[in-house]
Short mmCIF file of C-alpha atoms and ligand atoms in Angstrom, two decimals:
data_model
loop_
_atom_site.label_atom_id
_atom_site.label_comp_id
_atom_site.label_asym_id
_atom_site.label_seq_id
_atom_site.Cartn_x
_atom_site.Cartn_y
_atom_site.Cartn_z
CA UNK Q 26 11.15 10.06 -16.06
CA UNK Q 27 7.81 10.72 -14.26
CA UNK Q 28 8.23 12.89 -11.31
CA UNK Q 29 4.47 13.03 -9.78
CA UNK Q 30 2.94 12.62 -13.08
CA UNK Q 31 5.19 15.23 -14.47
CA UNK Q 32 8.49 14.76 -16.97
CA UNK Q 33 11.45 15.60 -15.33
CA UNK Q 34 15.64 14.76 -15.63
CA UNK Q 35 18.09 14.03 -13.21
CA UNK Q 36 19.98 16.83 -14.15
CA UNK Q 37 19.77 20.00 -16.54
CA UNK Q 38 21.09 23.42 -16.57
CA UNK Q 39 19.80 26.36 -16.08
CA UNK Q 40 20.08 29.96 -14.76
CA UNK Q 41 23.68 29.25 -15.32
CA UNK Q 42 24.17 26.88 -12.90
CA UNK Q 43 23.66 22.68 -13.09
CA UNK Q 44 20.61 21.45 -11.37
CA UNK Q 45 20.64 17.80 -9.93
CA UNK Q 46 17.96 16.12 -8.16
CA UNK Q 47 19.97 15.49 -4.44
CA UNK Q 48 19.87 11.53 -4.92
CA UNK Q 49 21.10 11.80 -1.65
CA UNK Q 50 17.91 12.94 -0.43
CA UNK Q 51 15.00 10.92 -2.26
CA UNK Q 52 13.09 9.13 -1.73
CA UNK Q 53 12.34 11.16 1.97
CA UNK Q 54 12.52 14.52 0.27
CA UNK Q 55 12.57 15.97 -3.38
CA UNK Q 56 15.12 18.82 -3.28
CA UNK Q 57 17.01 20.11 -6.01
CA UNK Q 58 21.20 20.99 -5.69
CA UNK Q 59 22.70 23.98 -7.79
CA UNK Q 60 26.08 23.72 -8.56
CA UNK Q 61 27.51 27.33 -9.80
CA UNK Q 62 30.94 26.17 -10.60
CA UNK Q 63 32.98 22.98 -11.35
CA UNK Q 64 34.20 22.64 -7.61
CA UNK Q 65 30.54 22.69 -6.83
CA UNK Q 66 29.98 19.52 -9.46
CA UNK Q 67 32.77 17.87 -7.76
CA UNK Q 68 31.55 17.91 -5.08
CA UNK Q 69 27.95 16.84 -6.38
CA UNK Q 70 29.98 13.47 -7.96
CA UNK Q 71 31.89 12.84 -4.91
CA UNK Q 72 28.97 12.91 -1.82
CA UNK Q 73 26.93 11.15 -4.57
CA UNK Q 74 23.81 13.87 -4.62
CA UNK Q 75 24.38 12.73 -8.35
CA UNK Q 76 25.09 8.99 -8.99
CA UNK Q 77 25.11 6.24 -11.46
CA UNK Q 78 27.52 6.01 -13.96
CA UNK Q 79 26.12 8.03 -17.32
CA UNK Q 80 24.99 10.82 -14.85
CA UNK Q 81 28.06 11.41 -13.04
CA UNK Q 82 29.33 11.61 -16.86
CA UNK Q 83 26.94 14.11 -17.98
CA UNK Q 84 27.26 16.19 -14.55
CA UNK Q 85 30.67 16.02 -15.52
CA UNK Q 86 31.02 17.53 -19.14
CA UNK Q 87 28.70 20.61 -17.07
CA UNK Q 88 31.37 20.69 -14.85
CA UNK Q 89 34.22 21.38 -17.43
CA UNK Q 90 31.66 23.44 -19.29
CA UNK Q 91 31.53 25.77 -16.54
CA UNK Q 92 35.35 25.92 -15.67
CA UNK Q 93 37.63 28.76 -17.04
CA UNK Q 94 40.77 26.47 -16.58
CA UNK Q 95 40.12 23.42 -18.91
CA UNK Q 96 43.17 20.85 -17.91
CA UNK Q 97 42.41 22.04 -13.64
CA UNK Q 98 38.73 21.45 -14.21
CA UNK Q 99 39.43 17.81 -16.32
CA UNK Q 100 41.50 16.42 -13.42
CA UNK Q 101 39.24 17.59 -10.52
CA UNK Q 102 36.90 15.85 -11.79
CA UNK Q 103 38.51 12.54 -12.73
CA UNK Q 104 39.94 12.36 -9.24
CA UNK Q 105 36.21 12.47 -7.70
CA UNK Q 106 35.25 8.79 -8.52
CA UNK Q 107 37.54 6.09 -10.14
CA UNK Q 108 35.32 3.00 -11.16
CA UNK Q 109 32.92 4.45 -13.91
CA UNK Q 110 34.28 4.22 -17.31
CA UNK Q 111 31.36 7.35 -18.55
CA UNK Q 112 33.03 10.02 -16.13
CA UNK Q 113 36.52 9.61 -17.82
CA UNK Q 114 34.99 9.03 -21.39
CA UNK Q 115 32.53 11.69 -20.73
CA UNK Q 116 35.44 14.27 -19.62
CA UNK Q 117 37.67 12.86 -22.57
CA UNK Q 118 35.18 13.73 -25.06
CA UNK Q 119 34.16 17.20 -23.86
CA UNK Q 120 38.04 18.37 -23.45
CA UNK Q 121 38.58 17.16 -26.87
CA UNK Q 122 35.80 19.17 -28.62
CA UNK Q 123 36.77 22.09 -26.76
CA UNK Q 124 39.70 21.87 -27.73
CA UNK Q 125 38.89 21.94 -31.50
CA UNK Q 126 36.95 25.00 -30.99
CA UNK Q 127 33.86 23.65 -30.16
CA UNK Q 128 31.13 25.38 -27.69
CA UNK Q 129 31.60 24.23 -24.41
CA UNK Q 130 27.92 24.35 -23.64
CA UNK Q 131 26.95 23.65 -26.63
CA UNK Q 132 28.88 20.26 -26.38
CA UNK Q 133 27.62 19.28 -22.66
CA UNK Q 134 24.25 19.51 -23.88
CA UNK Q 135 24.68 17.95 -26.84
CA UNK Q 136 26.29 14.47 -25.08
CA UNK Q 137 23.57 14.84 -22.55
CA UNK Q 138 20.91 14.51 -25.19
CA UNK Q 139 23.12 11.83 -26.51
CA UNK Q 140 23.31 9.69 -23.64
CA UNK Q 141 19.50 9.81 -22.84
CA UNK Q 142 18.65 8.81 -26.75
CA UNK Q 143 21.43 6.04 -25.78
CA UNK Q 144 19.12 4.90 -23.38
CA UNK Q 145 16.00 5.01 -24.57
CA UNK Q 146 17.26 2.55 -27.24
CA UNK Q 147 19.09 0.28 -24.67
CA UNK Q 148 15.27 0.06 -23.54
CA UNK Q 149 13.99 -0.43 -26.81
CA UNK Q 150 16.77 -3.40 -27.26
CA UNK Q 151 16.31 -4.70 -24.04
CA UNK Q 152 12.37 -5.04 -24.20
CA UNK Q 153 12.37 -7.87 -26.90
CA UNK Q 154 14.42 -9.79 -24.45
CA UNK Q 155 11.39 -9.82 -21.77
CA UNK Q 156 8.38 -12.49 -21.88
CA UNK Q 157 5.25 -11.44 -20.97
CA UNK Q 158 4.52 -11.83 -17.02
CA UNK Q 159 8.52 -11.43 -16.12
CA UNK Q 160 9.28 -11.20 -12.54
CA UNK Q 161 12.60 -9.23 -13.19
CA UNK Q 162 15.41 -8.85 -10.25
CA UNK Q 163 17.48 -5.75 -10.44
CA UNK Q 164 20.41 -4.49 -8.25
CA UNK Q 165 21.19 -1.12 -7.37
CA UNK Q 166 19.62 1.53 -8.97
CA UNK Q 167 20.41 1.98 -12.72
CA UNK Q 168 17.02 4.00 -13.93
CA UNK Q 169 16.77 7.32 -14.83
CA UNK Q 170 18.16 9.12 -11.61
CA UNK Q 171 21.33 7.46 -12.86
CA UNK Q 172 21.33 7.45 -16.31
CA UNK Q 173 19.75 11.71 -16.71
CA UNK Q 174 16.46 9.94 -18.32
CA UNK Q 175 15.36 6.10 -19.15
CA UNK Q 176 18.03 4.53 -17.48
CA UNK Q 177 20.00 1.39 -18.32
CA UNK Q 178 18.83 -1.29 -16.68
CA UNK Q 179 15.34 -0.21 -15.84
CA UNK Q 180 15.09 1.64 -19.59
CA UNK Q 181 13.78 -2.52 -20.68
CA UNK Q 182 11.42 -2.54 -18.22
CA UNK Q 183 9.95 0.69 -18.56
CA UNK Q 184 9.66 0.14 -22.45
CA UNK Q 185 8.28 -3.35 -21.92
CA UNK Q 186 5.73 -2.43 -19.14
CA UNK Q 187 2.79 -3.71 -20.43
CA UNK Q 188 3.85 -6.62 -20.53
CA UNK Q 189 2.64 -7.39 -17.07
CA UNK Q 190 6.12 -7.17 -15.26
CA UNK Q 191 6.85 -6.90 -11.89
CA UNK Q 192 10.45 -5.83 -10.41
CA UNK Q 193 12.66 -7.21 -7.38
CA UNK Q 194 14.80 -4.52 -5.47
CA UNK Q 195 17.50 -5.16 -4.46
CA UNK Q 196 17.87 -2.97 -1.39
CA UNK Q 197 21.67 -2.31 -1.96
CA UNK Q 198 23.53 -1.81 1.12
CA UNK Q 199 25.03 0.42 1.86
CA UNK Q 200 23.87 3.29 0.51
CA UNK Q 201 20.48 1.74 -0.57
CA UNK Q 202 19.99 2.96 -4.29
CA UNK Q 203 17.17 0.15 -3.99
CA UNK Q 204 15.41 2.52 -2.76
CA UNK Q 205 15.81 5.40 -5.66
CA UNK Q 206 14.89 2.23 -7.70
CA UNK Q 207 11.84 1.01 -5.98
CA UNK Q 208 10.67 5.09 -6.30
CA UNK Q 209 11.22 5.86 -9.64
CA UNK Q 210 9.31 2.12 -10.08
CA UNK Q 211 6.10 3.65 -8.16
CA UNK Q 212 6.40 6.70 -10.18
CA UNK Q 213 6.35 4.48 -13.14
CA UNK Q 214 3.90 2.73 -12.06
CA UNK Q 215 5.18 -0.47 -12.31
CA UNK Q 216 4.71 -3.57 -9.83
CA UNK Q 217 7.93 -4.10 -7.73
CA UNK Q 218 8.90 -5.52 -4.19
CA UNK Q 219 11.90 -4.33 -2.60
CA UNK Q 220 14.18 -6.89 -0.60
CA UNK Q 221 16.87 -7.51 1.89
CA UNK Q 222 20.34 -8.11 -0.56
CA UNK Q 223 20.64 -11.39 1.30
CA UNK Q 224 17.01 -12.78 0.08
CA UNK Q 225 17.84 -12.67 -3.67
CA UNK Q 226 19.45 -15.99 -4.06
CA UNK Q 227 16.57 -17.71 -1.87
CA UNK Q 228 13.59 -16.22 -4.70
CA UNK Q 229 15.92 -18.00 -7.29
CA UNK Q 230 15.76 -20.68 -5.80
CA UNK Q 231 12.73 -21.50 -5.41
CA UNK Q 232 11.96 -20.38 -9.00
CA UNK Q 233 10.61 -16.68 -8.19
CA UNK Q 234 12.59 -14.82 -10.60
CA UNK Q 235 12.83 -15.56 -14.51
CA UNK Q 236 15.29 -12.59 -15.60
CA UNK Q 237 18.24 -10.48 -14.11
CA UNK Q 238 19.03 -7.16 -15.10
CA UNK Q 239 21.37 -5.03 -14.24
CA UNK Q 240 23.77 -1.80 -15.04
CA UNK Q 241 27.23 -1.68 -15.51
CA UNK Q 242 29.99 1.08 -13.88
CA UNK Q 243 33.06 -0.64 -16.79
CA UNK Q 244 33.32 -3.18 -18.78
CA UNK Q 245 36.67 -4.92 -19.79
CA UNK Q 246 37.61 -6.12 -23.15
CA UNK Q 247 36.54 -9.45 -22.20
CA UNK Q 248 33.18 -8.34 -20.69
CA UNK Q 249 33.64 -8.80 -17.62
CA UNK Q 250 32.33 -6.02 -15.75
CA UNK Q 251 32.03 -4.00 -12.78
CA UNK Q 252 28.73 -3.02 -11.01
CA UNK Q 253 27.62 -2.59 -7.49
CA UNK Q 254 28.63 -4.43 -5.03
CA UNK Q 255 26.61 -7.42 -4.72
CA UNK Q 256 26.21 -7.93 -7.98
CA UNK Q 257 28.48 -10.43 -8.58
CA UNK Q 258 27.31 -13.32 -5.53
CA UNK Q 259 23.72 -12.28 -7.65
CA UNK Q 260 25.27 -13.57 -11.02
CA UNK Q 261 26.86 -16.89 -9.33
CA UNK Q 262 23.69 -17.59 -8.39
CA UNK Q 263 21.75 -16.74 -11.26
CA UNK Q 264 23.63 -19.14 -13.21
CA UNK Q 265 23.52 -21.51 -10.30
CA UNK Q 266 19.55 -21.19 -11.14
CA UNK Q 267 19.74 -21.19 -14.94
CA UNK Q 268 18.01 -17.83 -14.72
CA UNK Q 269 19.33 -15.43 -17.90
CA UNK Q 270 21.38 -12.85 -16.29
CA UNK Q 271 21.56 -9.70 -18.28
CA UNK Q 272 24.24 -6.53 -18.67
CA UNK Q 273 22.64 -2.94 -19.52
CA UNK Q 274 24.85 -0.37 -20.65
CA UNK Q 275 25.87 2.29 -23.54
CA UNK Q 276 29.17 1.93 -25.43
CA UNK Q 277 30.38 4.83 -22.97
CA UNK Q 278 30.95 2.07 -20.56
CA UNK Q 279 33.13 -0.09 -22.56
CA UNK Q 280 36.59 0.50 -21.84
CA UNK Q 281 38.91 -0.79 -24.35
CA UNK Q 282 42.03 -0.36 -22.68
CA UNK Q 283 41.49 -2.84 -20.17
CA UNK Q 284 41.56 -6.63 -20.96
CA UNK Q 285 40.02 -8.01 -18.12
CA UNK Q 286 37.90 -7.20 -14.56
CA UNK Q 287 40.91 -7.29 -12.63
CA UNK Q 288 42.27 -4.36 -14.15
CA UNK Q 289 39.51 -2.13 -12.84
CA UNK Q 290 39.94 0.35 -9.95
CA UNK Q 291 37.50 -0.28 -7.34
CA UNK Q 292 36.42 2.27 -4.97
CA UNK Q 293 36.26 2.20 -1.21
CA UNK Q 294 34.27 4.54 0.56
CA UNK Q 295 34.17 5.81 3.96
CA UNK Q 296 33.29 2.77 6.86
CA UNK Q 297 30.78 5.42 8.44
CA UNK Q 298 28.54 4.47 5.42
CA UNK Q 299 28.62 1.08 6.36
CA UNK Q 300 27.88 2.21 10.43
CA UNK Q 301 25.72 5.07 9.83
CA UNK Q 302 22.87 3.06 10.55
CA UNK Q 303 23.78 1.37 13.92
CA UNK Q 304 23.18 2.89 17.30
CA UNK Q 305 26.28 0.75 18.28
CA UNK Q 306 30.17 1.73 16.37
CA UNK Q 307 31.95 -1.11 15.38
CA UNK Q 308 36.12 -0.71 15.47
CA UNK Q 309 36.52 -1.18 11.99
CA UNK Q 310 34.22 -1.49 9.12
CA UNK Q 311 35.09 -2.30 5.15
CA UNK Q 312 33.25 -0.84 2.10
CA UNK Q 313 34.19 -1.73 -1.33
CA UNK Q 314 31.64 0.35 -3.53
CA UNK Q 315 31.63 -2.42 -6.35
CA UNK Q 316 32.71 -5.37 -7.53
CA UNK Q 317 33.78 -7.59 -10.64
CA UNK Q 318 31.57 -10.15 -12.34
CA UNK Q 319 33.09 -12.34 -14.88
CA UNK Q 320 31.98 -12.53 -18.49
CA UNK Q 321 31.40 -16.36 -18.00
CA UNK Q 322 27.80 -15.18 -16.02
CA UNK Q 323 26.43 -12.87 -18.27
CA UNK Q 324 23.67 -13.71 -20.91
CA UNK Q 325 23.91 -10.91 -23.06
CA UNK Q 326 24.99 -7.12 -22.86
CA UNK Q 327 21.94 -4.85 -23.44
CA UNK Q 328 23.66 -1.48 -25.45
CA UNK Q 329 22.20 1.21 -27.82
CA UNK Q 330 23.57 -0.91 -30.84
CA UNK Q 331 22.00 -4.32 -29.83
CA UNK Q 332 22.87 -6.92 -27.41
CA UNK Q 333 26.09 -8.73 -27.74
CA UNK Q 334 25.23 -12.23 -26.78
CA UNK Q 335 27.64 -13.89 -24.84
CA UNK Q 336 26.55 -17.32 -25.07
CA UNK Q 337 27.32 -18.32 -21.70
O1 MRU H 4 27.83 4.25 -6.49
P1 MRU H 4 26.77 4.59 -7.48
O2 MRU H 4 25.41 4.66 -6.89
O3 MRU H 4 27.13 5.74 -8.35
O4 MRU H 4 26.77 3.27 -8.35
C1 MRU H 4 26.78 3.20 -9.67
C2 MRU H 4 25.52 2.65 -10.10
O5 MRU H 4 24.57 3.39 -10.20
C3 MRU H 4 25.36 1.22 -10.33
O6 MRU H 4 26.44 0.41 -10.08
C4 MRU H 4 24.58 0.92 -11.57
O7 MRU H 4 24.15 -0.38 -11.49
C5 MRU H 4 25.33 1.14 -12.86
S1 MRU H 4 25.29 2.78 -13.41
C6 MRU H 4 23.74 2.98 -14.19
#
């Protein structure tokens, strides 16, 4: 990703220790977080100065990388966020190669360098799908901060740029990743608009968007998936509008062992996220961090492979 003209990653490591980019920080201030130890990475997963689900899976296998005590490290880490499929798969895979004698380093590099090749085909996949002149909405942010490079859903766009595209942001309350989107978009270059979550179904309405794109956190057997919250009431809609709704997201987010959406754990975070920005404090406040769209609203899933078109 372009960082002021310059290449950069969400994460890497170096000097021993795993730099992130504090998401939690951008787009106000650039600042980078070391993490010197798995408790550190944790921690870096659980506040969310790393987010999105194929980077909280790659901060992750750096995390057990850097652990002396392999099963400790493994469950630390699973217990910082439950709804991504790529942390578990990502910790899975890593424990496993260890196991067989592999270099621990060696290995957390390696399925970094994986996952952003992983993405840069999802974008090559997912740029055939775009016409020329697309006004494309997304929700969330599933670029490059959350993906280590390319991203998921915003890998298409950034492939297919010439094309003459321009995005719609969703802001994504609460903890407004529209925002890391509608950054990494100026850094790109690339036309975009950010807007209110509640304005998306009025541009479909009245015929201002012709594609939907967005990332996945799991997706069941069935394909029905979990994402942000909000994405969901953005799906209804899009169907609503006959406007082709699109999935973006590497195999690593498929999990097999669950049939169907309702079988996915979704998170709740703290209600201060939800009050932080009101002078006034409500009694009680309610923050589901995602939430379940069914298969039956999803074009096509955009993946490193292909897309699997779902004929709805
Ligand atoms: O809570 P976050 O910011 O970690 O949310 C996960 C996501 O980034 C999104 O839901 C995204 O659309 C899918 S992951 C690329």
């Amino acid at each position: 990703m372009l960082v002021n003209g310059k290449e950069m990653r969400s994460l890497w490591y170096e000097d021993e220790r795993l730099k992130l980019i504090d998401q939690r920080k951008l787009p106000e201030k650039f600042e980078i977080f070391e993490a010197k130890s798995v408790e550190d990475v944790a921690y870096a997963i659980k506040e969310m100065v790393v987010r999105g689900a194929p980077a909280i899976g790659c901060a992750a296998v750096y995390g057990v990388a850097m652990a002396e005590d392999l099963e400790r490290a493994g469950k630390m880490l699973k217990e910082t966020r439950p709804t991504a499929h790529d942390l578990f798969y990502a910790i899975d895979t890593i424990m496993e190669k260890i196991k067989n004698g592999e270099d621990a380093l060696e290995c957390a590099e390696r399925y970094t360098e994986e996952i952003v090749e992983k993405c840069r085909k999802i974008g090559e996949n997912g740029a055939k799908i775009i016409p020329r002149n697309a006004r494309i909405l997304t929700h969330c942010n599933a670029g490059a901060l959350a993906c280590v490079d390319y991203g998921t859903a915003l890998a298409p766009i950034r492939i297919a740029k010439e094309k003459n595209l321009f995005v719609w942001v969703d802001e994504t309350r609460p903890r407004l990743q529209g925002l890391l989107t509608a950054w990494e978009l100026e850094q790109e270059d690339i036309e975009h608009a950010i807007i209110a979550d509640n304005s998306a179904g009025y541009l479909m309405y009245n015929g201002e968007v012709d594609l939907v794109i967005v990332g996945a956190d799991r997706i069941a057997r069935n394909y029905d998936f979990a994402n942000k919250i909000g994405t969901y009431e953005k799906a209804v809609v899009a169907k609503e509008n006959e406007i082709p709704f699109y999935v973006a997201a590497p195999l690593s987010t498929f999990d097999k062992n669950i049939e169907n959406g309702n079988q996915i754990k979704i998170e709740e975070r703290r209600e201060e996220e939800i009050f932080s920005i009101y002078p006034w404090k409500p009694k009680k406040a309610k923050n589901p961090a995602f939430d379940i769209t069914p298969a039956k609203y999803v074009t096509g899933i955009i993946t490193e492979e292909g897309i699997i078109e779902l004929k709805n």
